[in-house]
Amino acid sequence: MNDAYLVRVMSLLGDVRNSHSDPEAWRQIEGELGFGLPGDFKALVDAYSPIKLNQHIYLQHPGATPRWNLGEYIRDTCQAWSAVSWDGDIDGDPRTVLELSEMEFGTARGLTPVASADSGQVVFLARHPRDLSPLVVVDDGDGEFFTYAMSFSEWLYRYLIGEDMSGPNSSYFYPGPVQLESLPMSPDDAVVQWRGPARGM
């Protein structure tokens, strides 16, 4: 895997503290989906999650904890979104880019939810139907979709440096180092907060 943005985003997040590498957990979740998830996304999740970034965006893990379980999140979110009626016009309709006649969630052709934000956004991974290049599709929490032709690590890097990554005027820039907050893996776990390296280091 050669992803310059993976290196960049990890340089913002700093030392790995929560490493929960679990190949079997990934095999299980990808077996249920029927397709593989991008390597850069899995590397970030294994290195840092379960975590909350900049008091805003959540990354869960497929095997580290039942409380913040990525597999359950994907499964439950796909079921909920598949039950929605998608008739009528949808702002930024991802079916246009994905060349789909119907919305699909948790399929190789459709949208796979992988992250969420406390302000309502849902982040999906997808692939361009013709060259299979990575896409990130974000629902802004108000029913409008925005598609970014980039890897998850590039999307997260641009989000962390304050670019609009869920539509116009959507920046959540926090000056200074990135703020990280562990997500408790059991009721007895304390929340731990820390910061990444100084910007530019």
Coordinates of C-alpha atoms in Angstrom, one line a residue:
M1 CA 0.0 0.0 0.0
N2 CA 1.5 3.3 -1.0
D3 CA -0.7 6.2 0.2
A4 CA 1.1 9.5 0.8
Y5 CA -2.0 10.8 2.6
L6 CA -1.9 7.9 5.0
V7 CA 1.5 9.1 6.1
R8 CA 0.3 12.7 6.2
V9 CA -2.8 12.0 8.4
M10 CA -0.8 9.8 10.7
S11 CA 1.8 12.6 11.1
L12 CA -1.1 14.8 12.3
L13 CA -2.5 12.2 14.7
G14 CA 0.9 11.3 16.2
D15 CA 2.1 8.2 17.9
V16 CA -0.1 5.1 17.8
R17 CA -1.6 4.5 21.2
N18 CA -4.6 2.2 20.6
S19 CA -3.2 -0.4 18.2
H20 CA -5.7 -3.2 17.9
S21 CA -4.6 -4.9 14.7
D22 CA -7.0 -7.9 14.3
P23 CA -6.8 -9.5 10.8
E24 CA -9.5 -12.0 11.7
A25 CA -11.9 -9.2 12.6
W26 CA -11.3 -7.7 9.2
R27 CA -11.7 -11.0 7.5
Q28 CA -15.1 -11.5 9.2
I29 CA -16.4 -8.0 8.3
E30 CA -15.2 -8.2 4.7
G31 CA -16.6 -11.7 4.5
E32 CA -20.0 -10.4 5.5
L33 CA -19.8 -7.5 3.1
G34 CA -18.5 -9.7 0.2
F35 CA -15.7 -7.3 -0.7
G36 CA -12.5 -5.8 0.7
L37 CA -12.2 -2.4 2.4
P38 CA -9.4 0.0 1.5
G39 CA -6.0 -0.7 3.0
D40 CA -5.5 2.9 4.1
F41 CA -8.8 2.9 6.0
K42 CA -8.0 -0.3 7.8
A43 CA -4.5 0.9 8.7
L44 CA -5.9 4.1 10.3
V45 CA -8.6 2.1 12.2
D46 CA -6.1 -0.5 13.5
A47 CA -3.7 2.3 14.6
Y48 CA -6.1 4.6 16.4
S49 CA -9.6 3.5 16.8
P50 CA -11.9 3.4 18.7
I51 CA -11.4 7.2 18.8
K52 CA -13.1 10.5 18.6
L53 CA -11.2 13.2 16.6
N54 CA -11.4 16.9 17.3
Q55 CA -14.4 16.4 19.5
H56 CA -16.4 15.6 16.4
I57 CA -15.8 12.5 14.2
Y58 CA -15.9 8.9 15.4
L59 CA -13.9 6.0 14.1
Q60 CA -14.9 2.5 15.4
H61 CA -13.0 -0.8 15.2
P62 CA -14.2 -4.3 14.0
G63 CA -12.6 -6.3 16.7
A64 CA -11.3 -4.1 19.6
T65 CA -14.6 -3.7 21.5
P66 CA -18.3 -4.7 21.4
R67 CA -19.2 -1.1 22.4
W68 CA -17.7 0.6 19.3
N69 CA -17.8 -2.2 16.9
L70 CA -17.4 -1.2 13.2
G71 CA -19.0 -4.4 11.9
E72 CA -22.2 -3.8 13.9
Y73 CA -22.2 -0.1 12.9
I74 CA -21.9 -0.9 9.2
R75 CA -24.6 -3.6 9.5
D76 CA -27.1 -1.5 11.5
T77 CA -26.5 1.6 9.4
C78 CA -26.9 -0.2 6.1
Q79 CA -30.2 -1.8 7.3
A80 CA -31.5 1.6 8.5
W81 CA -30.6 3.4 5.3
S82 CA -31.8 0.6 3.1
A83 CA -35.2 1.0 4.7
V84 CA -35.5 4.6 3.6
S85 CA -37.5 5.5 0.5
W86 CA -35.1 7.2 -1.9
D87 CA -37.8 8.3 -4.4
G88 CA -37.7 11.8 -5.8
D89 CA -34.8 14.2 -6.2
I90 CA -31.8 13.9 -3.8
D91 CA -29.3 16.7 -3.6
G92 CA -26.0 15.4 -4.7
D93 CA -27.5 12.0 -5.5
P94 CA -24.7 9.5 -5.4
R95 CA -26.5 7.1 -7.8
T96 CA -25.4 9.4 -10.6
V97 CA -21.7 9.0 -9.9
L98 CA -22.1 5.3 -9.0
E99 CA -24.2 4.6 -12.1
L100 CA -26.9 2.9 -10.0
S101 CA -30.6 2.9 -10.6
E102 CA -31.3 2.3 -6.9
M103 CA -29.5 3.2 -3.7
E104 CA -27.3 0.4 -2.4
F105 CA -25.7 0.2 1.0
G106 CA -23.0 -2.3 2.1
T107 CA -22.5 -3.6 -1.5
A108 CA -19.4 -3.5 -3.7
R109 CA -21.2 -1.1 -6.1
G110 CA -22.8 1.0 -3.4
L111 CA -22.1 3.0 -0.2
T112 CA -20.5 1.5 2.9
P113 CA -20.8 3.6 6.0
V114 CA -17.6 3.7 8.0
A115 CA -17.6 6.9 10.2
S116 CA -19.9 9.3 11.7
A117 CA -19.9 12.8 13.4
D118 CA -21.8 14.1 16.3
S119 CA -23.2 16.8 14.1
G120 CA -25.1 14.3 12.0
Q121 CA -22.7 13.5 9.1
V122 CA -22.2 10.0 7.9
V123 CA -19.1 9.1 5.9
F124 CA -19.4 6.3 3.3
L125 CA -16.7 4.6 1.2
A126 CA -17.4 3.7 -2.4
R127 CA -15.6 3.0 -5.7
H128 CA -16.0 4.6 -9.1
P129 CA -17.9 2.1 -11.3
R130 CA -15.5 2.3 -14.2
D131 CA -12.0 2.4 -12.8
L132 CA -12.7 1.3 -9.2
S133 CA -10.8 4.4 -7.9
P134 CA -11.8 5.3 -4.3
L135 CA -14.6 7.7 -3.5
V136 CA -15.7 9.2 -0.2
V137 CA -19.4 10.2 0.0
V138 CA -20.6 12.3 2.9
D139 CA -24.2 12.8 3.9
D140 CA -24.2 16.2 5.6
G141 CA -26.9 15.3 8.1
D142 CA -29.6 17.2 6.2
G143 CA -30.1 14.7 3.4
E144 CA -27.6 16.2 0.9
F145 CA -24.7 14.1 -0.4
F146 CA -21.2 15.3 -1.4
T147 CA -18.8 13.0 -3.3
Y148 CA -15.0 13.4 -3.1
A149 CA -12.8 11.5 -5.6
M150 CA -10.1 10.5 -3.1
S151 CA -9.1 7.9 -0.6
F152 CA -10.4 7.9 3.0
S153 CA -6.9 9.0 4.3
E154 CA -6.9 12.0 2.0
W155 CA -10.4 12.9 3.0
L156 CA -9.6 12.7 6.7
Y157 CA -6.3 14.6 6.3
R158 CA -8.2 17.4 4.5
Y159 CA -10.9 17.4 7.1
L160 CA -8.3 17.7 9.9
I161 CA -6.6 20.7 8.3
G162 CA -9.9 22.5 8.0
E163 CA -11.1 22.0 4.4
D164 CA -14.8 21.8 3.6
M165 CA -15.2 18.0 3.5
S166 CA -19.0 17.6 3.9
G167 CA -20.2 20.3 1.6
P168 CA -19.7 24.1 1.3
N169 CA -18.9 25.9 4.6
S170 CA -18.6 22.7 6.5
S171 CA -15.1 23.1 7.9
Y172 CA -14.5 22.1 11.5
F173 CA -11.0 23.5 11.9
Y174 CA -9.5 23.4 15.4
P175 CA -6.3 25.4 15.7
G176 CA -3.3 23.7 17.1
P177 CA -2.6 20.0 17.3
V178 CA -5.4 17.5 16.5
Q179 CA -7.4 16.5 19.6
L180 CA -7.8 12.8 20.2
E181 CA -10.1 11.1 22.7
S182 CA -10.3 7.4 23.4
L183 CA -13.7 5.8 23.4
P184 CA -14.2 3.6 26.5
M185 CA -14.2 -0.1 25.6
S186 CA -16.0 -1.1 28.8
P187 CA -18.1 0.7 31.4
D188 CA -15.1 1.0 33.7
D189 CA -12.7 2.5 31.2
A190 CA -11.8 6.1 31.7
V191 CA -11.9 8.5 28.7
V192 CA -8.3 9.6 27.9
Q193 CA -7.6 12.8 25.9
W194 CA -4.4 13.8 24.2
R195 CA -3.1 15.9 21.3
G196 CA -1.2 15.1 18.2
P197 CA 2.1 16.7 17.3
A198 CA 2.4 20.5 16.8
R199 CA 1.3 21.4 13.3
G200 CA 4.2 21.4 10.8
M201 CA 6.3 19.0 12.9

